[in-house]
PDB file of N, CA and C in Angstrom:
ATOM      1  N   MET A1084     -35.837   8.116  16.971  1.00 56.00           N
ATOM      2  CA  MET A1084     -36.161   6.599  16.243  1.00 56.00           C
ATOM      3  C   MET A1084     -35.174   7.128  14.837  1.00 56.00           C
ATOM      4  N   ARG A1085     -35.388   8.176  14.216  1.00 70.00           N
ATOM      5  CA  ARG A1085     -35.245   8.756  13.144  1.00 70.00           C
ATOM      6  C   ARG A1085     -33.660   8.779  12.888  1.00 70.00           C
ATOM      7  N   ASP A1086     -32.897   9.244  14.022  1.00 77.00           N
ATOM      8  CA  ASP A1086     -31.591   9.364  14.257  1.00 77.00           C
ATOM      9  C   ASP A1086     -30.918   7.997  14.085  1.00 77.00           C
ATOM     10  N   ILE A1087     -31.607   7.169  14.986  1.00 78.00           N
ATOM     11  CA  ILE A1087     -31.122   5.884  14.629  1.00 78.00           C
ATOM     12  C   ILE A1087     -31.068   5.283  13.151  1.00 78.00           C
ATOM     13  N   MET A1088     -32.185   5.369  12.512  1.00 76.00           N
ATOM     14  CA  MET A1088     -32.155   5.124  11.259  1.00 76.00           C
ATOM     15  C   MET A1088     -31.402   5.651  10.076  1.00 76.00           C
ATOM     16  N   GLY A1089     -31.048   6.783  10.660  1.00 76.00           N
ATOM     17  CA  GLY A1089     -30.062   7.826   9.685  1.00 76.00           C
ATOM     18  C   GLY A1089     -29.184   7.144   9.886  1.00 76.00           C
ATOM     19  N   MET A1090     -28.455   6.921  11.124  1.00 77.00           N
ATOM     20  CA  MET A1090     -27.154   6.766  11.477  1.00 77.00           C
ATOM     21  C   MET A1090     -26.887   5.088  10.830  1.00 77.00           C
ATOM     22  N   MET A1091     -27.681   4.272  11.281  1.00 79.00           N
ATOM     23  CA  MET A1091     -27.669   3.334  10.163  1.00 79.00           C
ATOM     24  C   MET A1091     -27.258   3.277   8.926  1.00 79.00           C
ATOM     25  N   GLY A1092     -28.127   3.951   8.306  1.00 80.00           N
ATOM     26  CA  GLY A1092     -27.704   4.015   6.834  1.00 80.00           C
ATOM     27  C   GLY A1092     -26.495   4.681   6.610  1.00 80.00           C
ATOM     28  N   LYS A1093     -25.891   5.490   7.159  1.00 80.00           N
ATOM     29  CA  LYS A1093     -24.662   6.439   7.134  1.00 80.00           C
ATOM     30  C   LYS A1093     -23.608   5.233   7.330  1.00 80.00           C
ATOM     31  N   VAL A1094     -23.709   4.098   8.206  1.00 80.00           N
ATOM     32  CA  VAL A1094     -22.726   3.179   8.371  1.00 80.00           C
ATOM     33  C   VAL A1094     -22.893   2.116   7.274  1.00 80.00           C
ATOM     34  N   LYS A1095     -23.888   1.807   6.649  1.00 85.00           N
ATOM     35  CA  LYS A1095     -24.149   0.954   5.586  1.00 85.00           C
ATOM     36  C   LYS A1095     -23.221   1.626   4.400  1.00 85.00           C
ATOM     37  N   GLU A1096     -23.668   2.977   4.314  1.00 83.00           N
ATOM     38  CA  GLU A1096     -22.944   3.717   3.212  1.00 83.00           C
ATOM     39  C   GLU A1096     -21.142   3.951   3.402  1.00 83.00           C
ATOM     40  N   MET A1097     -20.950   3.872   5.174  1.00 82.00           N
ATOM     41  CA  MET A1097     -19.602   3.727   4.922  1.00 82.00           C
ATOM     42  C   MET A1097     -18.860   2.769   4.900  1.00 82.00           C
ATOM     43  N   GLN A1098     -19.714   1.532   4.962  1.00 85.00           N
ATOM     44  CA  GLN A1098     -18.994   0.308   4.883  1.00 85.00           C
ATOM     45  C   GLN A1098     -18.802  -0.025   3.108  1.00 85.00           C
ATOM     46  N   ALA A1099     -19.781   0.304   2.534  1.00 86.00           N
ATOM     47  CA  ALA A1099     -19.873   0.073   1.143  1.00 86.00           C
ATOM     48  C   ALA A1099     -18.623   0.940   0.199  1.00 86.00           C
ATOM     49  N   LYS A1100     -18.292   2.027   1.032  1.00 84.00           N
ATOM     50  CA  LYS A1100     -17.131   3.013   0.846  1.00 84.00           C
ATOM     51  C   LYS A1100     -15.997   2.233   1.235  1.00 84.00           C
ATOM     52  N   MET A1101     -15.739   1.968   2.286  1.00 83.00           N
ATOM     53  CA  MET A1101     -14.722   1.089   2.724  1.00 83.00           C
ATOM     54  C   MET A1101     -14.619  -0.207   1.925  1.00 83.00           C
ATOM     55  N   GLU A1102     -15.431  -0.890   1.499  1.00 87.00           N
ATOM     56  CA  GLU A1102     -15.267  -2.167   0.757  1.00 87.00           C
ATOM     57  C   GLU A1102     -14.837  -1.986  -0.681  1.00 87.00           C
ATOM     58  N   LYS A1103     -15.214  -0.647  -1.117  1.00 86.00           N
ATOM     59  CA  LYS A1103     -15.187  -0.442  -2.328  1.00 86.00           C
ATOM     60  C   LYS A1103     -12.885   0.245  -2.190  1.00 86.00           C
ATOM     61  N   LEU A1104     -13.060   0.841  -1.362  1.00 83.00           N
ATOM     62  CA  LEU A1104     -11.492   1.360  -0.997  1.00 83.00           C
ATOM     63  C   LEU A1104     -10.671   0.207  -1.229  1.00 83.00           C
ATOM     64  N   GLN A1105     -10.864  -0.951  -0.244  1.00 84.00           N
ATOM     65  CA  GLN A1105     -10.046  -2.009  -0.106  1.00 84.00           C
ATOM     66  C   GLN A1105      -9.975  -2.938  -1.326  1.00 84.00           C
ATOM     67  N   ALA A1106     -10.948  -3.039  -2.130  1.00 87.00           N
ATOM     68  CA  ALA A1106     -10.708  -3.202  -3.605  1.00 87.00           C
ATOM     69  C   ALA A1106      -9.845  -2.411  -4.638  1.00 87.00           C
ATOM     70  N   GLU A1107      -9.543  -0.716  -4.337  1.00 85.00           N
ATOM     71  CA  GLU A1107      -8.889  -0.331  -5.090  1.00 85.00           C
ATOM     72  C   GLU A1107      -7.593  -0.161  -4.590  1.00 85.00           C
ATOM     73  N   ILE A1108      -7.370  -0.296  -3.306  1.00 83.00           N
ATOM     74  CA  ILE A1108      -5.790  -0.828  -2.967  1.00 83.00           C
ATOM     75  C   ILE A1108      -5.688  -2.284  -3.058  1.00 83.00           C
ATOM     76  N   ALA A1109      -6.418  -2.836  -3.502  1.00 83.00           N
ATOM     77  CA  ALA A1109      -5.841  -4.536  -3.647  1.00 83.00           C
ATOM     78  C   ALA A1109      -5.248  -4.316  -4.853  1.00 83.00           C
ATOM     79  N   ALA A1110      -6.031  -3.498  -6.185  1.00 87.00           N
ATOM     80  CA  ALA A1110      -5.662  -3.467  -7.361  1.00 87.00           C
ATOM     81  C   ALA A1110      -4.711  -2.579  -7.817  1.00 87.00           C
ATOM     82  N   LEU A1111      -4.007  -1.735  -6.722  1.00 86.00           N
ATOM     83  CA  LEU A1111      -2.959  -1.241  -7.148  1.00 86.00           C
ATOM     84  C   LEU A1111      -1.847  -1.547  -6.644  1.00 86.00           C
ATOM     85  N   GLU A1112      -0.961  -1.049  -7.873  1.00 89.00           N
ATOM     86  CA  GLU A1112       0.541  -1.589  -7.770  1.00 89.00           C
ATOM     87  C   GLU A1112       1.640  -0.319  -7.883  1.00 89.00           C
ATOM     88  N   VAL A1113       2.581  -0.453  -7.204  1.00 88.00           N
ATOM     89  CA  VAL A1113       3.440   0.609  -7.060  1.00 88.00           C
ATOM     90  C   VAL A1113       5.052  -0.029  -7.343  1.00 88.00           C
ATOM     91  N   ASP A1114       5.563   0.694  -7.760  1.00 91.00           N
ATOM     92  CA  ASP A1114       7.193   0.791  -8.020  1.00 91.00           C
ATOM     93  C   ASP A1114       8.056   0.706  -6.994  1.00 91.00           C
ATOM     94  N   GLY A1115       9.194   0.210  -6.514  1.00 90.00           N
ATOM     95  CA  GLY A1115       9.790   1.291  -5.603  1.00 90.00           C
ATOM     96  C   GLY A1115      11.396   0.707  -6.169  1.00 90.00           C
ATOM     97  N   THR A1116      12.303   1.481  -6.156  1.00 90.00           N
ATOM     98  CA  THR A1116      13.638   1.438  -6.776  1.00 90.00           C
ATOM     99  C   THR A1116      14.999   1.682  -5.558  1.00 90.00           C
ATOM    100  N   SER A1117      16.098   1.209  -5.919  1.00 89.00           N
ATOM    101  CA  SER A1117      16.968   1.707  -5.190  1.00 89.00           C
ATOM    102  C   SER A1117      18.511   1.169  -6.025  1.00 89.00           C
ATOM    103  N   GLY A1118      19.281   2.143  -5.453  1.00 89.00           N
ATOM    104  CA  GLY A1118      20.984   1.996  -6.293  1.00 89.00           C
ATOM    105  C   GLY A1118      20.764   2.623  -7.401  1.00 89.00           C
ATOM    106  N   GLY A1119      20.191   4.052  -7.503  1.00 92.00           N
ATOM    107  CA  GLY A1119      19.802   4.667  -8.714  1.00 92.00           C
ATOM    108  C   GLY A1119      19.234   3.970  -9.761  1.00 92.00           C
ATOM    109  N   GLY A1120      18.091   3.185  -9.374  1.00 91.00           N
ATOM    110  CA  GLY A1120      17.109   2.442 -10.666  1.00 91.00           C
ATOM    111  C   GLY A1120      17.867   1.103 -10.791  1.00 91.00           C
ATOM    112  N   LEU A1121      18.778   0.218 -10.132  1.00 89.00           N
ATOM    113  CA  LEU A1121      19.570  -0.804 -10.796  1.00 89.00           C
ATOM    114  C   LEU A1121      18.663  -1.814 -10.084  1.00 89.00           C
ATOM    115  N   VAL A1122      18.117  -1.584  -9.149  1.00 87.00           N
ATOM    116  CA  VAL A1122      17.163  -2.403  -8.844  1.00 87.00           C
ATOM    117  C   VAL A1122      15.584  -1.660  -8.475  1.00 87.00           C
ATOM    118  N   THR A1123      14.324  -2.527  -9.220  1.00 90.00           N
ATOM    119  CA  THR A1123      13.038  -1.954  -9.479  1.00 90.00           C
ATOM    120  C   THR A1123      11.966  -3.308  -8.814  1.00 90.00           C
ATOM    121  N   VAL A1124      11.651  -2.973  -7.936  1.00 87.00           N
ATOM    122  CA  VAL A1124      10.331  -4.134  -7.402  1.00 87.00           C
ATOM    123  C   VAL A1124       9.256  -3.631  -7.782  1.00 87.00           C
ATOM    124  N   ARG A1125       8.165  -4.500  -7.587  1.00 89.00           N
ATOM    125  CA  ARG A1125       6.808  -3.823  -7.974  1.00 89.00           C
ATOM    126  C   ARG A1125       6.125  -4.663  -7.024  1.00 89.00           C
ATOM    127  N   LEU A1126       4.597  -3.984  -6.201  1.00 86.00           N
ATOM    128  CA  LEU A1126       4.129  -4.544  -4.995  1.00 86.00           C
ATOM    129  C   LEU A1126       2.588  -4.183  -5.460  1.00 86.00           C
ATOM    130  N   ASP A1127       1.914  -5.353  -5.128  1.00 86.00           N
ATOM    131  CA  ASP A1127       0.411  -5.102  -5.056  1.00 86.00           C
ATOM    132  C   ASP A1127       0.111  -4.024  -3.773  1.00 86.00           C
ATOM    133  N   GLY A1128      -1.266  -3.590  -3.461  1.00 82.00           N
ATOM    134  CA  GLY A1128      -1.780  -2.758  -2.343  1.00 82.00           C
ATOM    135  C   GLY A1128      -1.280  -3.339  -1.251  1.00 82.00           C
ATOM    136  N   LYS A1129      -1.173  -4.729  -1.087  1.00 81.00           N
ATOM    137  CA  LYS A1129      -1.318  -5.418   0.175  1.00 81.00           C
ATOM    138  C   LYS A1129       0.054  -5.783   0.275  1.00 81.00           C
ATOM    139  N   GLY A1130       1.080  -5.618  -0.594  1.00 80.00           N
ATOM    140  CA  GLY A1130       2.511  -5.523  -0.069  1.00 80.00           C
ATOM    141  C   GLY A1130       2.931  -6.822  -0.779  1.00 80.00           C
ATOM    142  N   HIS A1131       2.268  -7.464  -1.372  1.00 83.00           N
ATOM    143  CA  HIS A1131       2.975  -8.370  -2.211  1.00 83.00           C
ATOM    144  C   HIS A1131       3.976  -8.313  -3.503  1.00 83.00           C
ATOM    145  N   LEU A1132       4.912  -9.069  -3.482  1.00 85.00           N
ATOM    146  CA  LEU A1132       5.999  -8.609  -4.622  1.00 85.00           C
ATOM    147  C   LEU A1132       5.337  -9.170  -5.817  1.00 85.00           C
ATOM    148  N   LYS A1133       5.432  -8.494  -6.766  1.00 87.00           N
ATOM    149  CA  LYS A1133       4.621  -8.684  -8.010  1.00 87.00           C
ATOM    150  C   LYS A1133       5.537  -9.016  -9.177  1.00 87.00           C
ATOM    151  N   SER A1134       6.933  -8.478  -8.928  1.00 87.00           N
ATOM    152  CA  SER A1134       7.669  -8.580  -9.991  1.00 87.00           C
ATOM    153  C   SER A1134       9.383  -7.841  -9.588  1.00 87.00           C
ATOM    154  N   LEU A1135      10.879  -8.233 -10.033  1.00 87.00           N
ATOM    155  CA  LEU A1135      11.630  -7.603  -9.697  1.00 87.00           C
ATOM    156  C   LEU A1135      12.539  -7.827 -10.832  1.00 87.00           C
ATOM    157  N   LYS A1136      13.026  -6.693 -11.081  1.00 88.00           N
ATOM    158  CA  LYS A1136      13.908  -6.071 -12.076  1.00 88.00           C
ATOM    159  C   LYS A1136      15.357  -5.703 -11.482  1.00 88.00           C
ATOM    160  N   ILE A1137      16.053  -6.439 -12.295  1.00 87.00           N
ATOM    161  CA  ILE A1137      17.942  -6.257 -11.483  1.00 87.00           C
ATOM    162  C   ILE A1137      18.384  -5.853 -12.689  1.00 87.00           C
ATOM    163  N   ASP A1138      19.260  -4.624 -13.001  1.00 87.00           N
ATOM    164  CA  ASP A1138      20.155  -4.210 -13.791  1.00 87.00           C
ATOM    165  C   ASP A1138      21.273  -5.207 -14.230  1.00 87.00           C
ATOM    166  N   PRO A1139      21.288  -5.887 -15.272  1.00 84.00           N
ATOM    167  CA  PRO A1139      22.850  -6.779 -15.297  1.00 84.00           C
ATOM    168  C   PRO A1139      23.884  -6.688 -14.888  1.00 84.00           C
ATOM    169  N   SER A1140      24.248  -5.274 -14.941  1.00 84.00           N
ATOM    170  CA  SER A1140      25.740  -4.600 -14.607  1.00 84.00           C
ATOM    171  C   SER A1140      26.048  -5.328 -12.958  1.00 84.00           C
ATOM    172  N   LEU A1141      24.853  -5.501 -12.207  1.00 79.00           N
ATOM    173  CA  LEU A1141      25.105  -5.839 -10.946  1.00 79.00           C
ATOM    174  C   LEU A1141      25.406  -7.482 -10.864  1.00 79.00           C
ATOM    175  N   PHE A1142      25.743  -8.391 -11.722  1.00 80.00           N
ATOM    176  CA  PHE A1142      25.842  -9.382 -11.872  1.00 80.00           C
ATOM    177  C   PHE A1142      27.496  -9.730 -11.865  1.00 80.00           C
ATOM    178  N   LYS A1143      27.840  -9.697 -10.697  1.00 77.00           N
ATOM    179  CA  LYS A1143      29.360 -10.223 -10.235  1.00 77.00           C
ATOM    180  C   LYS A1143      29.578 -11.260  -9.099  1.00 77.00           C
ATOM    181  N   GLU A1144      30.210 -11.537  -8.831  1.00 75.00           N
ATOM    182  CA  GLU A1144      30.316 -12.396  -7.912  1.00 75.00           C
ATOM    183  C   GLU A1144      30.176 -11.564  -6.419  1.00 75.00           C
ATOM    184  N   ASP A1145      31.188 -10.603  -6.744  1.00 76.00           N
ATOM    185  CA  ASP A1145      31.407  -9.806  -5.484  1.00 76.00           C
ATOM    186  C   ASP A1145      30.415  -8.983  -5.017  1.00 76.00           C
ATOM    187  N   ASP A1146      29.886  -8.852  -5.611  1.00 73.00           N
ATOM    188  CA  ASP A1146      28.361  -7.810  -5.212  1.00 73.00           C
ATOM    189  C   ASP A1146      27.269  -8.901  -5.039  1.00 73.00           C
ATOM    190  N   VAL A1147      27.253  -9.866  -4.419  1.00 76.00           N
ATOM    191  CA  VAL A1147      26.074 -10.546  -4.340  1.00 76.00           C
ATOM    192  C   VAL A1147      25.217  -9.672  -2.928  1.00 76.00           C
ATOM    193  N   GLU A1148      26.093  -9.534  -2.033  1.00 81.00           N
ATOM    194  CA  GLU A1148      25.568  -8.683  -0.654  1.00 81.00           C
ATOM    195  C   GLU A1148      24.959  -7.674  -0.700  1.00 81.00           C
ATOM    196  N   ILE A1149      25.614  -6.467  -2.180  1.00 83.00           N
ATOM    197  CA  ILE A1149      25.254  -5.417  -2.250  1.00 83.00           C
ATOM    198  C   ILE A1149      23.910  -5.555  -3.196  1.00 83.00           C
ATOM    199  N   LEU A1150      23.686  -6.354  -3.998  1.00 82.00           N
ATOM    200  CA  LEU A1150      22.434  -6.876  -4.853  1.00 82.00           C
ATOM    201  C   LEU A1150      21.416  -7.105  -4.124  1.00 82.00           C
ATOM    202  N   GLU A1151      21.491  -8.191  -3.122  1.00 80.00           N
ATOM    203  CA  GLU A1151      20.874  -8.632  -1.568  1.00 80.00           C
ATOM    204  C   GLU A1151      20.021  -7.228  -0.681  1.00 80.00           C
ATOM    205  N   ASP A1152      20.634  -6.458  -0.382  1.00 86.00           N
ATOM    206  CA  ASP A1152      20.500  -5.328   0.218  1.00 86.00           C
ATOM    207  C   ASP A1152      19.952  -4.222  -0.722  1.00 86.00           C
ATOM    208  N   LEU A1153      20.231  -4.174  -1.761  1.00 86.00           N
ATOM    209  CA  LEU A1153      19.381  -3.378  -3.056  1.00 86.00           C
ATOM    210  C   LEU A1153      17.653  -3.674  -3.353  1.00 86.00           C
ATOM    211  N   ILE A1154      17.996  -5.407  -3.239  1.00 86.00           N
ATOM    212  CA  ILE A1154      16.505  -5.393  -3.063  1.00 86.00           C
ATOM    213  C   ILE A1154      15.803  -5.633  -2.079  1.00 86.00           C
ATOM    214  N   VAL A1155      16.265  -5.854  -0.907  1.00 86.00           N
ATOM    215  CA  VAL A1155      15.466  -5.258   0.518  1.00 86.00           C
ATOM    216  C   VAL A1155      15.222  -3.537   0.243  1.00 86.00           C
ATOM    217  N   ALA A1156      15.998  -2.744   0.120  1.00 89.00           N
ATOM    218  CA  ALA A1156      15.752  -1.147  -0.284  1.00 89.00           C
ATOM    219  C   ALA A1156      14.596  -0.821  -1.148  1.00 89.00           C
ATOM    220  N   ALA A1157      14.517  -1.657  -2.299  1.00 88.00           N
ATOM    221  CA  ALA A1157      13.701  -1.329  -3.349  1.00 88.00           C
ATOM    222  C   ALA A1157      12.106  -1.633  -2.866  1.00 88.00           C
ATOM    223  N   HIS A1158      12.384  -3.042  -1.951  1.00 88.00           N
ATOM    224  CA  HIS A1158      10.963  -3.767  -1.510  1.00 88.00           C
ATOM    225  C   HIS A1158      10.739  -2.639  -0.294  1.00 88.00           C
ATOM    226  N   LYS A1159      11.313  -1.997   0.333  1.00 88.00           N
ATOM    227  CA  LYS A1159      10.774  -0.898   1.508  1.00 88.00           C
ATOM    228  C   LYS A1159      10.348  -0.002   0.892  1.00 88.00           C
ATOM    229  N   ASP A1160      11.183   0.633  -0.754  1.00 89.00           N
ATOM    230  CA  ASP A1160      10.544   1.643  -0.906  1.00 89.00           C
ATOM    231  C   ASP A1160       9.013   1.708  -1.593  1.00 89.00           C
ATOM    232  N   ALA A1161       9.063   0.635  -2.342  1.00 88.00           N
ATOM    233  CA  ALA A1161       7.665   0.356  -2.664  1.00 88.00           C
ATOM    234  C   ALA A1161       6.731  -0.147  -1.922  1.00 88.00           C
ATOM    235  N   LYS A1162       6.642  -0.255  -0.660  1.00 86.00           N
ATOM    236  CA  LYS A1162       6.060  -0.977   0.225  1.00 86.00           C
ATOM    237  C   LYS A1162       5.520   0.620   1.061  1.00 86.00           C
ATOM    238  N   GLU A1163       6.400   1.133   1.369  1.00 89.00           N
ATOM    239  CA  GLU A1163       5.950   2.643   1.853  1.00 89.00           C
ATOM    240  C   GLU A1163       5.130   3.384   1.069  1.00 89.00           C
ATOM    241  N   LYS A1164       5.800   3.248  -0.348  1.00 88.00           N
ATOM    242  CA  LYS A1164       4.462   4.233  -1.307  1.00 88.00           C
ATOM    243  C   LYS A1164       3.239   3.364  -1.545  1.00 88.00           C
ATOM    244  N   ALA A1165       3.234   2.341  -1.235  1.00 86.00           N
ATOM    245  CA  ALA A1165       1.689   1.785  -1.227  1.00 86.00           C
ATOM    246  C   ALA A1165       0.975   2.157   0.084  1.00 86.00           C
ATOM    247  N   GLU A1166       2.061   2.239   1.174  1.00 86.00           N
ATOM    248  CA  GLU A1166       1.120   2.393   2.386  1.00 86.00           C
ATOM    249  C   GLU A1166       0.672   3.798   2.372  1.00 86.00           C
ATOM    250  N   ALA A1167       1.280   4.987   2.024  1.00 88.00           N
ATOM    251  CA  ALA A1167       1.270   6.431   2.002  1.00 88.00           C
ATOM    252  C   ALA A1167      -0.095   6.600   0.629  1.00 88.00           C
ATOM    253  N   VAL A1168      -0.336   5.789  -0.258  1.00 86.00           N
ATOM    254  CA  VAL A1168      -1.445   5.925  -1.086  1.00 86.00           C
ATOM    255  C   VAL A1168      -2.552   5.144  -0.273  1.00 86.00           C
ATOM    256  N   GLN A1169      -2.231   4.335   0.584  1.00 83.00           N
ATOM    257  CA  GLN A1169      -3.690   3.630   1.137  1.00 83.00           C
ATOM    258  C   GLN A1169      -4.135   4.687   2.312  1.00 83.00           C
ATOM    259  N   ALA A1170      -2.872   5.277   2.955  1.00 83.00           N
ATOM    260  CA  ALA A1170      -3.152   6.298   4.043  1.00 83.00           C
ATOM    261  C   ALA A1170      -4.174   7.251   3.367  1.00 83.00           C
ATOM    262  N   GLU A1171      -3.795   7.816   2.354  1.00 85.00           N
ATOM    263  CA  GLU A1171      -4.438   8.975   1.789  1.00 85.00           C
ATOM    264  C   GLU A1171      -5.515   8.611   1.027  1.00 85.00           C
ATOM    265  N   LYS A1172      -5.944   7.422   0.737  1.00 82.00           N
ATOM    266  CA  LYS A1172      -7.424   7.187   0.063  1.00 82.00           C
ATOM    267  C   LYS A1172      -8.062   7.239   1.278  1.00 82.00           C
ATOM    268  N   THR A1173      -7.528   6.503   2.391  1.00 80.00           N
ATOM    269  CA  THR A1173      -8.305   6.349   3.614  1.00 80.00           C
ATOM    270  C   THR A1173      -8.827   7.792   4.411  1.00 80.00           C
ATOM    271  N   ARG A1174      -7.570   8.458   4.446  1.00 80.00           N
ATOM    272  CA  ARG A1174      -8.186   9.863   5.079  1.00 80.00           C
ATOM    273  C   ARG A1174      -9.039  10.729   3.968  1.00 80.00           C
ATOM    274  N   GLU A1175      -9.205  10.567   2.586  1.00 80.00           N
ATOM    275  CA  GLU A1175     -10.163  11.329   2.029  1.00 80.00           C
ATOM    276  C   GLU A1175     -11.618  10.585   2.383  1.00 80.00           C
ATOM    277  N   LEU A1176     -11.850   9.396   2.669  1.00 76.00           N
ATOM    278  CA  LEU A1176     -12.666   8.521   2.670  1.00 76.00           C
ATOM    279  C   LEU A1176     -13.381   8.888   4.132  1.00 76.00           C
ATOM    280  N   THR A1177     -12.269   8.992   5.074  1.00 73.00           N
ATOM    281  CA  THR A1177     -12.805   9.146   6.594  1.00 73.00           C
ATOM    282  C   THR A1177     -12.896  11.055   6.804  1.00 73.00           C
ATOM    283  N   ALA A1178     -12.460  11.829   5.895  1.00 73.00           N
ATOM    284  CA  ALA A1178     -12.864  12.988   6.297  1.00 73.00           C
ATOM    285  C   ALA A1178     -13.763  13.338   7.255  1.00 73.00           C
ATOM    286  N   GLY A1179     -13.773  13.869   8.528  1.00 63.00           N
ATOM    287  CA  GLY A1179     -14.898  14.260   8.848  1.00 63.00           C
ATOM    288  C   GLY A1179     -15.116  13.463  10.158  1.00 63.00           C
ATOM    289  N   LEU A1180     -14.403  12.231   9.881  1.00 63.00           N
ATOM    290  CA  LEU A1180     -15.013  11.629  11.112  1.00 63.00           C
ATOM    291  C   LEU A1180     -13.983  11.408  12.277  1.00 63.00           C
ATOM    292  N   PRO A1181     -14.703  11.375  13.353  1.00 59.00           N
ATOM    293  CA  PRO A1181     -13.786  11.533  15.033  1.00 59.00           C
ATOM    294  C   PRO A1181     -12.870  10.505  15.027  1.00 59.00           C
ATOM    295  N   ILE A1182     -12.071  10.549  14.427  1.00 59.00           N
ATOM    296  CA  ILE A1182     -10.887   8.881  14.386  1.00 59.00           C
ATOM    297  C   ILE A1182      -9.705   9.358  15.296  1.00 59.00           C
ATOM    298  N   PRO A1183      -9.321   8.349  15.830  1.00 60.00           N
ATOM    299  CA  PRO A1183      -8.301   8.654  17.013  1.00 60.00           C
ATOM    300  C   PRO A1183      -6.959   8.467  15.923  1.00 60.00           C
ATOM    301  N   PRO A1184      -6.287   9.606  16.380  1.00 59.00           N
ATOM    302  CA  PRO A1184      -4.824   9.549  15.785  1.00 59.00           C
ATOM    303  C   PRO A1184      -4.247   8.155  15.515  1.00 59.00           C
ATOM    304  N   GLY A1185      -3.458   7.981  14.665  1.00 60.00           N
ATOM    305  CA  GLY A1185      -2.905   6.399  14.395  1.00 60.00           C
ATOM    306  C   GLY A1185      -3.569   5.407  14.288  1.00 60.00           C
ATOM    307  N   MET A1186      -4.505   5.468  13.965  1.00 58.00           N
ATOM    308  CA  MET A1186      -5.775   4.489  13.911  1.00 58.00           C
ATOM    309  C   MET A1186      -5.640   3.895  12.633  1.00 58.00           C
ATOM    310  N   LYS A1187      -5.284   3.074  11.825  1.00 58.00           N
ATOM    311  CA  LYS A1187      -5.024   2.463  10.504  1.00 58.00           C
ATOM    312  C   LYS A1187      -6.152   1.802  10.016  1.00 58.00           C
ATOM    313  N   LEU A1188      -6.793   2.153   8.936  1.00 54.00           N
ATOM    314  CA  LEU A1188      -8.202   1.588   8.561  1.00 54.00           C
ATOM    315  C   LEU A1188      -7.237   1.403   6.724  1.00 54.00           C
ATOM    316  N   PRO A1189      -8.343   0.641   6.202  1.00 52.00           N
ATOM    317  CA  PRO A1189      -9.402  -0.268   6.777  1.00 52.00           C
ATOM    318  C   PRO A1189      -8.431  -1.302   7.942  1.00 52.00           C
ATOM    319  N   PHE A1190      -9.248  -1.675   8.366  1.00 46.00           N
ATOM    320  CA  PHE A1190      -8.874  -2.931   9.751  1.00 46.00           C
ATOM    321  C   PHE A1190      -8.473  -4.361   8.967  1.00 46.00           C
TER     322      PHE A1190
END
């Protein structure tokens, strides 16, 4: 019976830690760049676009497609950085737990 109570305590503790981790991730902001810094995007921890900066030198009619591609690339860069930070924080929290490889937390 003590083992079950102890396990329930551990589950509640892990739940509280996961909630804290989710709040930290939501508050996270990362920048992604492309074109050698000509385009910069900022995403929050959930992958939502917060801001976009474009170097004025890109505002030429012929360069619209290039600009569009750079924006997509900068967004991808920022999203990958946010996911890497999220994965690292989750790995720290779940260290020692038998979680199957490839399983993404938080759910």
